[in-house]
Short mmCIF file of C-alpha atoms in Angstrom, two decimals:
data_model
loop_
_atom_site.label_atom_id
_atom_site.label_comp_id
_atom_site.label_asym_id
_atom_site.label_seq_id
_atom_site.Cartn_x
_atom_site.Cartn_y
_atom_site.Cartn_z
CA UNK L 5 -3.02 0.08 7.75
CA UNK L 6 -0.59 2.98 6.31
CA UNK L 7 -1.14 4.28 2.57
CA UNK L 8 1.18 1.87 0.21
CA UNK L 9 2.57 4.44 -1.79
CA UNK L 10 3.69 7.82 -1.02
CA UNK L 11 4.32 11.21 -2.74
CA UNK L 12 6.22 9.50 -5.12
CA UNK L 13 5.28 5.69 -5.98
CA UNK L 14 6.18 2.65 -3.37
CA UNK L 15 9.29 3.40 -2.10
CA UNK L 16 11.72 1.72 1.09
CA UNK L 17 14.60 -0.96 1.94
CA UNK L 18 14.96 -3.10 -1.36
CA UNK L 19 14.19 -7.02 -0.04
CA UNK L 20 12.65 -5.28 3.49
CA UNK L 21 9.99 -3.50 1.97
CA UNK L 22 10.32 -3.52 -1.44
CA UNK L 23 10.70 -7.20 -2.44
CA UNK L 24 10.04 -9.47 -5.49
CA UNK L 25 6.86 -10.55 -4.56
CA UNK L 26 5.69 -7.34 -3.90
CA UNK L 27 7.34 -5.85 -7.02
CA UNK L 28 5.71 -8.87 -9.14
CA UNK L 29 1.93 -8.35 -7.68
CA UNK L 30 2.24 -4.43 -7.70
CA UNK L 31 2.68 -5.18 -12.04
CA UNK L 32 0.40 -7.60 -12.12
CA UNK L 33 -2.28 -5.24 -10.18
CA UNK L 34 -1.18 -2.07 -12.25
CA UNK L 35 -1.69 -4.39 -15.31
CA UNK L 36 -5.42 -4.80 -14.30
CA UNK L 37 -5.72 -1.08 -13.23
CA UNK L 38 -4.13 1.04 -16.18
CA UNK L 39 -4.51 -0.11 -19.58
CA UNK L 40 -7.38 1.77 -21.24
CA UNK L 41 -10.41 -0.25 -21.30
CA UNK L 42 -10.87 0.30 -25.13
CA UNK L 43 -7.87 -2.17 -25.82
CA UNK L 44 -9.43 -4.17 -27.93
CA UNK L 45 -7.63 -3.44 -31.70
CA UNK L 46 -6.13 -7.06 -31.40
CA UNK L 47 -3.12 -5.83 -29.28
CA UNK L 48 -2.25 -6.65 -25.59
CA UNK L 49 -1.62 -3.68 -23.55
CA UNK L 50 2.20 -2.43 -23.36
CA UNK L 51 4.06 -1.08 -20.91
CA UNK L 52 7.73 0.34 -20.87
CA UNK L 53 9.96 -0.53 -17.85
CA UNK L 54 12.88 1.45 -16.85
CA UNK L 55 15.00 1.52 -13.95
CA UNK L 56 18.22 3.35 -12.08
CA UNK L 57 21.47 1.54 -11.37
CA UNK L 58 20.50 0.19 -8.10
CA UNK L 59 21.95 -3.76 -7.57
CA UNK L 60 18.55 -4.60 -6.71
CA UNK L 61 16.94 -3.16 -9.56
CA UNK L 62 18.25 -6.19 -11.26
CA UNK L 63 15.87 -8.63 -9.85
CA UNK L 64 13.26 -5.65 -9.09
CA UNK L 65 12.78 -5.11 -12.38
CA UNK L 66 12.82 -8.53 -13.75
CA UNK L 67 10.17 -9.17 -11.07
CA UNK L 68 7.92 -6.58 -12.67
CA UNK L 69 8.66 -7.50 -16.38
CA UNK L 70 7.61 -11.33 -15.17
CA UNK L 71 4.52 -9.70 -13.58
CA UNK L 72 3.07 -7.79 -16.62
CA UNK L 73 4.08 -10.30 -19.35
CA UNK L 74 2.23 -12.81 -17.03
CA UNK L 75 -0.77 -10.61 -16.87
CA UNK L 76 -1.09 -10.40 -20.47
CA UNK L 77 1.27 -7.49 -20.77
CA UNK L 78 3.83 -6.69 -24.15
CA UNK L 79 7.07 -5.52 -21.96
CA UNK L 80 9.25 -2.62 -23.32
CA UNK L 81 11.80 -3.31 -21.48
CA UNK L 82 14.30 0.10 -21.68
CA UNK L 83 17.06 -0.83 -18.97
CA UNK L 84 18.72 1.60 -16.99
CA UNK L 85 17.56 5.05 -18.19
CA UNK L 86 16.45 8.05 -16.17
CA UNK L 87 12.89 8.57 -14.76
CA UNK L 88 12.07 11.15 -16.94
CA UNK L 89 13.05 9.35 -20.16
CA UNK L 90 11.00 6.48 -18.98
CA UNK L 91 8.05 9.17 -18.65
CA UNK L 92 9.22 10.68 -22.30
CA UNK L 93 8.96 6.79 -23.95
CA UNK L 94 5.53 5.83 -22.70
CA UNK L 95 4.15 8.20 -24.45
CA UNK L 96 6.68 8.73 -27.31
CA UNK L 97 5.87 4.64 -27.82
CA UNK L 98 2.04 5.14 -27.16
CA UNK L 99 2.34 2.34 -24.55
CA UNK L 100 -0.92 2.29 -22.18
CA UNK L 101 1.66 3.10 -19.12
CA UNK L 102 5.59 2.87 -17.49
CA UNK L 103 7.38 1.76 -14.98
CA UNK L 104 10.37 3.21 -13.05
CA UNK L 105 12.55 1.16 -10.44
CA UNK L 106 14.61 3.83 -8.56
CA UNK L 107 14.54 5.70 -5.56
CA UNK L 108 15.99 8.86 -6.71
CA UNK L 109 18.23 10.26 -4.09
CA UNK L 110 17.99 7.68 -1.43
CA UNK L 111 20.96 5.77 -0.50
CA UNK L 112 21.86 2.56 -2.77
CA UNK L 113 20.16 -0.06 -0.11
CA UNK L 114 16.74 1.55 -0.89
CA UNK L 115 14.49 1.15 -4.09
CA UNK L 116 11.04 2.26 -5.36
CA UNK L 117 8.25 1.40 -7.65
CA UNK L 118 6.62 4.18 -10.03
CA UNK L 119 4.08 4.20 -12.24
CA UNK L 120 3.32 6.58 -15.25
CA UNK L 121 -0.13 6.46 -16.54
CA UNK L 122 -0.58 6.45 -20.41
CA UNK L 123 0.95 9.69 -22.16
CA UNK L 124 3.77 9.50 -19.46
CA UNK L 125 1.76 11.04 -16.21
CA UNK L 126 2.29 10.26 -12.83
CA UNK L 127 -1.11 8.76 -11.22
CA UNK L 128 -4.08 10.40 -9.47
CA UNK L 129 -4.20 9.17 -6.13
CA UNK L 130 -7.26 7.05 -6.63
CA UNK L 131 -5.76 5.74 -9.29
CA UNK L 132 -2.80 4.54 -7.06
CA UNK L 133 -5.28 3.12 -4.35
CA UNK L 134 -7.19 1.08 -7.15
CA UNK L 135 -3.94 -0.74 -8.31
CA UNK L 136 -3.23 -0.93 -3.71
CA UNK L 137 -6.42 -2.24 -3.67
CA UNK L 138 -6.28 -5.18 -5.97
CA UNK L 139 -2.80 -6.22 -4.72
CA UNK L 140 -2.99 -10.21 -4.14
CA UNK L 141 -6.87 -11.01 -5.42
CA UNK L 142 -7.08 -13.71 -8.10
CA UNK L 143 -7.71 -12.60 -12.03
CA UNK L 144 -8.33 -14.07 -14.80
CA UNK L 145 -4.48 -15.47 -16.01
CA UNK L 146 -4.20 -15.54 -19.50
CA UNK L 147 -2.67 -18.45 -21.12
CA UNK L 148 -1.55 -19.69 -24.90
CA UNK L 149 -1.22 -16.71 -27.34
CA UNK L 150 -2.68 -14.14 -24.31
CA UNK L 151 0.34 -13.78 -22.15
CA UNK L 152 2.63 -11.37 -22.60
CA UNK L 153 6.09 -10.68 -24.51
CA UNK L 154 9.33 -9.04 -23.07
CA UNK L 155 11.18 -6.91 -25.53
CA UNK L 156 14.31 -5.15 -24.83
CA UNK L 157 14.35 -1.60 -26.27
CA UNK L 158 17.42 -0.91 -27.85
CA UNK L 159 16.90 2.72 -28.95
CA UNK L 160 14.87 4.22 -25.80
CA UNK L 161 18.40 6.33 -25.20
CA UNK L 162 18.64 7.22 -28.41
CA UNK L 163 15.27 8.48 -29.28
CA UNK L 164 15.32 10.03 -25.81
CA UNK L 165 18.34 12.20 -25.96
CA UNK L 166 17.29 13.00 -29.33
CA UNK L 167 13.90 14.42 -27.70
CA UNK L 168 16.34 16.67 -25.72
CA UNK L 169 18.17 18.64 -28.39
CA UNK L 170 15.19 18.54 -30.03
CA UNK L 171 14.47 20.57 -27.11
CA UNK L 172 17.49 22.97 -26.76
CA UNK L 173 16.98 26.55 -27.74
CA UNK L 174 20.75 27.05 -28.32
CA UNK L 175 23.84 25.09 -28.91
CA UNK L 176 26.53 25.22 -26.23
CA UNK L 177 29.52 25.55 -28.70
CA UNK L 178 32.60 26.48 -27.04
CA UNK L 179 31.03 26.07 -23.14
CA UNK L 180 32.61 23.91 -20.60
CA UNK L 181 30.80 22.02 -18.53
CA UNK L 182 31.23 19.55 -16.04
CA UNK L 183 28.64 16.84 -15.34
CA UNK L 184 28.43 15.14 -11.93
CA UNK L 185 25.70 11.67 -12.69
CA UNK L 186 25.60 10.47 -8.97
CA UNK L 187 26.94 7.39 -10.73
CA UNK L 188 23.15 6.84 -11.30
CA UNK L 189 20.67 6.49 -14.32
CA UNK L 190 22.16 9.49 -16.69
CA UNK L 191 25.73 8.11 -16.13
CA UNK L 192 25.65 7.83 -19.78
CA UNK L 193 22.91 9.83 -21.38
CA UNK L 194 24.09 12.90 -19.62
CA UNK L 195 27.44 13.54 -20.95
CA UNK L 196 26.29 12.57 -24.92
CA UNK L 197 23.86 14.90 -24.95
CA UNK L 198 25.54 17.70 -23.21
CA UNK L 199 28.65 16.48 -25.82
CA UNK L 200 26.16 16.46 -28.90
CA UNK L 201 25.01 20.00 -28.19
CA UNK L 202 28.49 21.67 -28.65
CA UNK L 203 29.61 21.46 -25.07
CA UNK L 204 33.17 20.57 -24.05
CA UNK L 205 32.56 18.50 -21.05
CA UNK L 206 34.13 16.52 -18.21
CA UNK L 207 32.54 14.14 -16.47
CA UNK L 208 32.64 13.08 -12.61
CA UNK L 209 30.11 10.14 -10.53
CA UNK L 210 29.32 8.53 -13.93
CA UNK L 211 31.31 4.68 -12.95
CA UNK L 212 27.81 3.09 -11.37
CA UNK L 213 28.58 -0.75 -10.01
CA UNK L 214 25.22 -1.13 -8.85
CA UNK L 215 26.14 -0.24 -5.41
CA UNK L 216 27.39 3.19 -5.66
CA UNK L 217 24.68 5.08 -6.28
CA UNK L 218 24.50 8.46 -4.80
CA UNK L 219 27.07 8.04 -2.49
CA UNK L 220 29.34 10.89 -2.08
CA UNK L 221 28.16 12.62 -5.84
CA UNK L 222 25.05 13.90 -7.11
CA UNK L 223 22.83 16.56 -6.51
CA UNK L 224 22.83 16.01 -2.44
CA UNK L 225 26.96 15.79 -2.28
CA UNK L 226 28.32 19.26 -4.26
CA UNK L 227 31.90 19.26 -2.86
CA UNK L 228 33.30 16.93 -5.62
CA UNK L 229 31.61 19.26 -8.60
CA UNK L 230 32.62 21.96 -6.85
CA UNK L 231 36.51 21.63 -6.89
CA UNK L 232 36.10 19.86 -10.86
CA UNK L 233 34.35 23.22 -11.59
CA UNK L 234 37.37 24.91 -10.03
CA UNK L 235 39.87 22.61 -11.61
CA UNK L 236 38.84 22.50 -15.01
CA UNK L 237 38.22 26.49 -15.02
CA UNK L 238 34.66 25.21 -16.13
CA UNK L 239 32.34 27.71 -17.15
CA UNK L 240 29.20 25.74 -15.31
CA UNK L 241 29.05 22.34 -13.34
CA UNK L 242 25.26 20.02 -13.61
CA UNK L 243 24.31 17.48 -10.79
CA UNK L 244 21.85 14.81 -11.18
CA UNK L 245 20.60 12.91 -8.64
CA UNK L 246 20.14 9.15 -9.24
CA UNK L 247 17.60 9.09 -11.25
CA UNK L 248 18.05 12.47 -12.67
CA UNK L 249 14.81 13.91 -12.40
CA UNK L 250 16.87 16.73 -10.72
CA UNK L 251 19.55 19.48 -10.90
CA UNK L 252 21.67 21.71 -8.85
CA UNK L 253 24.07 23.85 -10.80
CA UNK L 254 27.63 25.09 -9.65
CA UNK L 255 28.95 28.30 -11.00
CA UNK L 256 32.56 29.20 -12.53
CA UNK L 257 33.33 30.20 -8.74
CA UNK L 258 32.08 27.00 -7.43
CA UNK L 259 29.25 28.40 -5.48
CA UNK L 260 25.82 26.69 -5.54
CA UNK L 261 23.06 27.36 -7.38
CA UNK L 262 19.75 25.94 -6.00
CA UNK L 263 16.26 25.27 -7.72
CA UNK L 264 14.86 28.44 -6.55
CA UNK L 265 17.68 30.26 -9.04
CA UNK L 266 17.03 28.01 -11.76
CA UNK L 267 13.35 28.38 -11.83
CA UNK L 268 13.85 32.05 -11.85
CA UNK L 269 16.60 32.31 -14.61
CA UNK L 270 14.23 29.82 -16.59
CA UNK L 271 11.25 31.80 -16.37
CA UNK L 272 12.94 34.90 -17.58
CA UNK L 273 14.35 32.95 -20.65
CA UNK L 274 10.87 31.77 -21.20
CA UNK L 275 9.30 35.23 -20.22
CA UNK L 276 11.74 36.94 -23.13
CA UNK L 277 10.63 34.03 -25.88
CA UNK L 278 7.30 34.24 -25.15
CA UNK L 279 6.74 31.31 -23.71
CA UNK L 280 6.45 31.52 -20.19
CA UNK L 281 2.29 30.57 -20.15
CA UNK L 282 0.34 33.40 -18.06
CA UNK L 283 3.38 34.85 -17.28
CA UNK L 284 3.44 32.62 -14.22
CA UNK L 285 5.69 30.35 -12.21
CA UNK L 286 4.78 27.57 -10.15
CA UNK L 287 7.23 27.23 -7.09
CA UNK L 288 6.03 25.57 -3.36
CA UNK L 289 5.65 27.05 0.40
CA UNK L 290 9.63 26.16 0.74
CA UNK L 291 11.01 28.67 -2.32
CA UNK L 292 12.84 31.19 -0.63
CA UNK L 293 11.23 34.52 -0.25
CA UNK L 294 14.29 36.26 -2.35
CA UNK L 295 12.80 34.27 -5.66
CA UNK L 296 9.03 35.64 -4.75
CA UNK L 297 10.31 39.27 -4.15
CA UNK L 298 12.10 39.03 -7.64
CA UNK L 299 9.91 37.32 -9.92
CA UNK L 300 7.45 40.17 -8.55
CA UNK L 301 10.02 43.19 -9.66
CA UNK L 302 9.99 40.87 -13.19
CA UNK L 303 6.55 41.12 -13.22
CA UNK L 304 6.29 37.45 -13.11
CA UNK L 305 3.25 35.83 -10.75
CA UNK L 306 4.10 33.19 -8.58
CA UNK L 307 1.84 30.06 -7.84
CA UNK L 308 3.13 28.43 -4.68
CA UNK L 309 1.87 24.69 -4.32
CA UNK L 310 2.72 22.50 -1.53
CA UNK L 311 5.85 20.32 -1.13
CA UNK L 312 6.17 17.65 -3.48
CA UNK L 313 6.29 17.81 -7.77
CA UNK L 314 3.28 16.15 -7.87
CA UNK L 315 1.51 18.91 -6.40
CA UNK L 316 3.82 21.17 -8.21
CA UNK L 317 2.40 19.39 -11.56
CA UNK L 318 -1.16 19.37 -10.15
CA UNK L 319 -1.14 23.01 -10.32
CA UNK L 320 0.46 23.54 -13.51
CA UNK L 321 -1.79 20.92 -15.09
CA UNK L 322 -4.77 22.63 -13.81
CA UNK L 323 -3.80 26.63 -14.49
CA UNK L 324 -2.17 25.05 -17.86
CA UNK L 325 1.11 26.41 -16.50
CA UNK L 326 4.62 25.69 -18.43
CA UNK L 327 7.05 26.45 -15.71
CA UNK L 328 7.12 25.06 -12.05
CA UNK L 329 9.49 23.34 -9.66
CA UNK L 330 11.15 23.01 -6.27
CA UNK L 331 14.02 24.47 -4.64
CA UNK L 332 15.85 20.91 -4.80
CA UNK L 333 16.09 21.12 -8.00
CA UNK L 334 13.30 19.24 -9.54
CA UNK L 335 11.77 21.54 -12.81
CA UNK L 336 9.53 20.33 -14.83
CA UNK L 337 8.79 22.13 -18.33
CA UNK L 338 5.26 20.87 -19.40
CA UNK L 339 6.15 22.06 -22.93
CA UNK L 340 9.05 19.31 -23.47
CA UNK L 341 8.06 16.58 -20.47
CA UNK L 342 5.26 15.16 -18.11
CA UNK L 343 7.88 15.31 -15.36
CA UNK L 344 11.05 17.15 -13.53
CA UNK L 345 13.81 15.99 -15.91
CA UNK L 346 17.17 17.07 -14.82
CA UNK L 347 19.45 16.57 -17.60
CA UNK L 348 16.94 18.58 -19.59
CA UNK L 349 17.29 21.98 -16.60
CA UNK L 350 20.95 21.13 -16.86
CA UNK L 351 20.59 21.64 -20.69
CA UNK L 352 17.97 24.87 -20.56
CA UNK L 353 20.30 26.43 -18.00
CA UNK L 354 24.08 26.10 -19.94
CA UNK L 355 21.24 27.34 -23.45
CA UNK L 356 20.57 30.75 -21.24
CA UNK L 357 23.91 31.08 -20.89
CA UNK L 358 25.28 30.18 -24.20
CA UNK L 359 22.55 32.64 -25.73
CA UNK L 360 23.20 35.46 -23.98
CA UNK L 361 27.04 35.43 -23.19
CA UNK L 362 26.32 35.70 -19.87
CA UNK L 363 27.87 33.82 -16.44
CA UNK L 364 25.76 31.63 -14.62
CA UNK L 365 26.75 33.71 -11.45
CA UNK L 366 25.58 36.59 -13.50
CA UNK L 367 22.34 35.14 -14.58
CA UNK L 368 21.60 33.88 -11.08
CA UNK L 369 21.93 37.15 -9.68
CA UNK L 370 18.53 38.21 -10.25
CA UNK L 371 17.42 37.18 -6.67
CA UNK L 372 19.22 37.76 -3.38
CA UNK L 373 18.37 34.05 -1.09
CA UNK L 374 17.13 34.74 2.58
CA UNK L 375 19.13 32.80 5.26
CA UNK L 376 16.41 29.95 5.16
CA UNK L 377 16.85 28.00 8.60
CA UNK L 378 14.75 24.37 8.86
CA UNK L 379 14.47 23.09 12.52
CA UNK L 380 12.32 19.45 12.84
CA UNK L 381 11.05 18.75 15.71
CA UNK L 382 9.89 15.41 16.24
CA UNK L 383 8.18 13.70 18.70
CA UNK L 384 5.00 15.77 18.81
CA UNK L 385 1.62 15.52 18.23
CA UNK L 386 1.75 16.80 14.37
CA UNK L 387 -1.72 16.88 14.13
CA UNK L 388 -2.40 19.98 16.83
CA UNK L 389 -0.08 22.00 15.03
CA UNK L 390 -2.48 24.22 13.24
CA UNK L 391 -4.86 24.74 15.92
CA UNK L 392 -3.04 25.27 19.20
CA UNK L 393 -3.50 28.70 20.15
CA UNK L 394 0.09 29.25 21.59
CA UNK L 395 1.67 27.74 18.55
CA UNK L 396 -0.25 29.70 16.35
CA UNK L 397 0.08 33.17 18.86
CA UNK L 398 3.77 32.61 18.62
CA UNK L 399 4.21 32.28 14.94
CA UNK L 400 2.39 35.48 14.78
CA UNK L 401 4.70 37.11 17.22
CA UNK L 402 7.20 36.32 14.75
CA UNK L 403 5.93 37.24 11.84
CA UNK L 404 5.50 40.77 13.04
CA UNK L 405 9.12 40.71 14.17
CA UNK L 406 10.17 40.29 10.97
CA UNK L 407 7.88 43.10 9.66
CA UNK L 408 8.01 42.21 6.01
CA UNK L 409 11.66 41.25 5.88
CA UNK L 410 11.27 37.45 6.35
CA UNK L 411 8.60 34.65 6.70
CA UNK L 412 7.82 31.90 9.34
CA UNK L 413 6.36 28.49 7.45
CA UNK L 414 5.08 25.47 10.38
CA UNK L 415 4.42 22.57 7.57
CA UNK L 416 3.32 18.89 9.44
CA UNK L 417 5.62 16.06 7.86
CA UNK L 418 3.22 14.02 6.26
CA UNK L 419 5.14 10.39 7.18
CA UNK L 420 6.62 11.07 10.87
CA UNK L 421 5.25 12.60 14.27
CA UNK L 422 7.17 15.85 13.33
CA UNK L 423 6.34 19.41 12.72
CA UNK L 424 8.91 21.30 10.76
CA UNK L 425 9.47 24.80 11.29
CA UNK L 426 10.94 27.02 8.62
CA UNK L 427 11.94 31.07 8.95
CA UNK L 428 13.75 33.10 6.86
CA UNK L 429 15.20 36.29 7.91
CA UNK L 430 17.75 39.12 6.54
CA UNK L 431 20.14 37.50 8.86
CA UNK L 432 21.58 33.81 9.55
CA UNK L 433 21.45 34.68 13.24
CA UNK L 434 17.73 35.71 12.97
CA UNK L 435 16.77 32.88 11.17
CA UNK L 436 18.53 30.48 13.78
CA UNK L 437 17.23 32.52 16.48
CA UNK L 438 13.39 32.58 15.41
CA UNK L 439 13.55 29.01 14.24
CA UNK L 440 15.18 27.93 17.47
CA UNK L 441 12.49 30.00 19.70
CA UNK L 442 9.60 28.48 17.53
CA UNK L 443 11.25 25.24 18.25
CA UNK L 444 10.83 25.31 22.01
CA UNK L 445 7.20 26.60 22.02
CA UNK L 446 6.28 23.61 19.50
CA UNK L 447 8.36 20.89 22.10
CA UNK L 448 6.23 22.84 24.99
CA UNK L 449 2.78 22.98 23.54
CA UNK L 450 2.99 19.85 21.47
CA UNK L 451 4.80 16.78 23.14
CA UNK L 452 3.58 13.41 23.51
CA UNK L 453 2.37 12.08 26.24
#
C-alpha cells in the first residue's frame, strides 16, 4: 500500500481522497502521536488549526477540530490564515502541535492535511508514519471533564503580522507595491502588513469565495500582476500562492523574478548585515546554474539539497543554516520562521530595496539565468534510470558538450513512472536540443514493457 502522506502532509481531491472521515481519524491519530509525553501539569494537550480558503476546508477543518477535541484535545482554532502563520502560532502559543488545511497551489477541488510538530516544525518522517500507523485502532476516549474544548482565536492575525514587522529590517515608506493573494489564505494579512510597513499598495486576487482559489492569480498565473505592475507604475509586484508559503516577484518592467533571484538578493542583504550563518545558502539540484556561478563570485557557498523544502529545511537545520529555498519561490529564513513564508520574502525583498534605493531589476541583476529546459518523460521504468549504462553514457556525452557552460540533471519523480530530464545551456535552442536528445535515449532505453 502507497505512503499516506507525501513531501508535504496528506494531500489529493477534497471528498475523493481527502474526506471527513479521514480528516477526523488523521486528528484523532496525530492527537495520540504528538503531544509530548510529559503533559501532565493538569492541562490537555493543545493544538492550533488553521486553514486556506478552500470551500471544503469548511467541513475539513471542522472534521479535524471534532477529532482532537474528541481525543482530549484544547482546539485553537485560528480560521483562515496562511501556513506559515499557523507554523508561527504553535509555537508563539506553546501549543504541543498545528494543523494546516490547504493545498497550496493546487487547484480549488483539491485539499491537504499538515501537521507541525511542537515549536512549529514540519514532522520527521517516522513521525508521520507513527500517526499513518495508528489511523483507525481503538484508544482510550476520554469522557466528562477529559475531552476537549474548541476555541476560536481571535488575534492569531494580529499577533502574526505583528511577528512580521517585527521582522522587517526597513520600512517601505514611499514604495509601491502591488500584491497579487491568489485569492487564497493572505487575501487579508498580506496587504495590512505590506500597508503597516509604509508601503503604498494595490491589491489584485484578494476576493476568495471559497472556490476561487488559485485560479488565474497567484504565484503560478503572473500575467495579471504583471500588467497591475505596469498600470500602476508600481515600483515592485508580490505573488502568493494559496497558502502563501511562497513568492514570485515582478519588477517595475513587469518581468519575473523567480526564487533563484530572491534567494540570491537575500543572501547578499544578509551577507552585508552579518547575518547570513556560514556565509552559506541552501538552494536544491533545480536552482539554475547562473545563481551557483554568482553566489561563488560573492563568495557565498552554496548547499544544494534535493527537491522539496523539507529537505531544503533538513539541511539548514542540520548545518544550522539561516538562508535556503527553491526556485518556486518558497524561502524560508530560520531566523524569523520554521517554514517558507511568502508574505515575509515579499516583505525582506521590497526592505532590500527600500534600504538601498535600489530597483528590484537592479538588485536582481546579480545573476544572469541559464535557459533551463524540463522535458518529463513518463511511462518508463523510473527506477533504471541511474544505472542503465546508455542513459548514464549519454548524459555524459552531454555534459562534455556543454564543457562547463551548462549542466544536465536526470531526477526520478518520486510519485509517477517518470524520469525528468533537466539541461541548461547558454542557449534556449541548446537547452531544447540536449533535453529533447536526452529525451529519446530515456523513451529508448527505459520503456515499459
Amino acid at each position: 500500500m502507497a505512503r499516506l502522506f507525501g513531501t508535504d502532509g496528506v494531500r489529493g481531491l477534497a471528498n475523493g481522497l481527502i474526506t471527513p472521515h479521514l480528516a477526523l481519524d488523521l486528528a484523532i491519530a496525530a492527537a495520540q502521536v504528538l503531544p509530548d509525553a510529559d503533559v501532565v501539569d493538569g492541562r490537555r494537550p493543545r493544538a492550533v488549526v488553521g486553514r486556506d480558503p478552500r470551500a471544503s476546508g469548511e467541513f475539513l477543518s471542522a472534521a479535524v477540530c471534532a477529532g482532537l477535541a474528541g481525543a482530549g484535545v484544547d482546539v485553537l482554532d485560528a480560521g483562515v490564515l496562511p501556513t506559515p502563520a499557523i507554523a508561527y502560532l504553535t509555537a508563539d502559543t506553546g501549543a504541543d502541535f498545528g494543523v494546516m488545511l490547504s493545498a497550496s497551489h493546487n487547484a480549488m477541488p483539491d485539499n491537504g492535511i499538515k501537521f507541525f510538530a511542537k515549536g512549529g516544525h514540519k514532522l520527521a518522517d517516522a513521525v508521520e508514519d507513527e500517526i499513518e500507523a495508528r489511523l483507525g485502532q481503538d484508544f482510550d476516549r476520554p469522557t466528562g471533564v477529559d475531552v476537549g474544548r474548541i476555541t476560536q482565536m481571535a488575534d492569531g492575525s494580529s499577533r502574526y503580522i505583528r511577528h512580521l514587522l517585527g521582522a522587517l529590517p526597513h520600512r517601505l515608506n514611499g514604495q509601491v507595491v502591488v500584491i497579487d493573494a491568489a485569492h487564497g489564505a493572505a487575501s487579508d494579512v498580506s496587504p495590512e502588513v505590506f500597508s503597516l510597513a509604509g508601503a503604498e499598495i494595490h491589491v489584485i486576487g484578494a476576493r476568495p469565495d471559497g472556490l476561487n482559489i488559485n485560479d488565474g492569480y497567484g504565484s503560478t498565473h503572473l500575467d495579471k500582476l504583471k500588467a497591475a505592475v505596469l498600470e500602476h507604475q508600481a515600483d515592485i509586484g508580490i505573488a502568493h500562492d494559496g497558502d502563501a508559503d511562497r513568492c514570485l516577484a515582478v519588477d517595475a518592467d513587469g518581468n519575473e523574478v523567480d526564487g533563484d533571484q530572491i534567494m540570491g538578493i537575500l543572501a547578499l542583504a544578509l551577507r552585508d548585515r552579518g547575518a547570513l550563518a556560514d556565509d552559506t545558502l541552501v538552494a536544491t539540484v533545480m536552482s539554475n546554474l547562473g545563481l551557483l556561478q554568482a553566489m561563488e563570485r560573492e563568495g557565498i557557498k552554496v548547499v544544494q539539497a534535493g527537491v522539496g523544502d523539507r529537505y531544503v529545511l533538513e539541511e539548514m537545520r542540520g548545518r544550522q543554516l539561516s538562508l535556503g529555498g527553491e526556485q518556486s519561490g518558497h524561502v524560508i529564513m530560520l531566523d524569523h520562521g520554521t517554514t517558507g513564508d511568502g508574505v515575509l520574502t515579499g516583505l525582506m525583498l521590497a526592505s532590500r530595496m527600500a534600504q538601498t534605493g535600489r530597483s528590484l531589476a537592479d538588485l536582481a541583476g546579480f545573476m544572469t539565468r541559464l535557459p533551463q529546459v524540463l522535458v518529463n518523460v513518463k511511462g518508463v521504468d523510473k527506477d533504471r534510470a541511474d544505472s542503465d549504462e546508455g542513459l548514464q553514457a549519454a548524459v555524459r556525452a552531454e555534459e562534455e558538450a556543454l564543457a562547463g557552460t551548462g549542466r544536465v540533471l536526470l531526477r526520478k519523480s518520486g510519485t509517477e513512472p517518470v524520469v525528468r530530464v533537466m539541461v541548461e545551456a547558454p542557449t534556449q535552442g541548446d537547452a531544447q536540443a540536449a533535453a529533447d536528445r536526452l529525451a529519446d535515449v530515456v523513451r529508448d532505453r527505459l520503456t515499459l514493457a
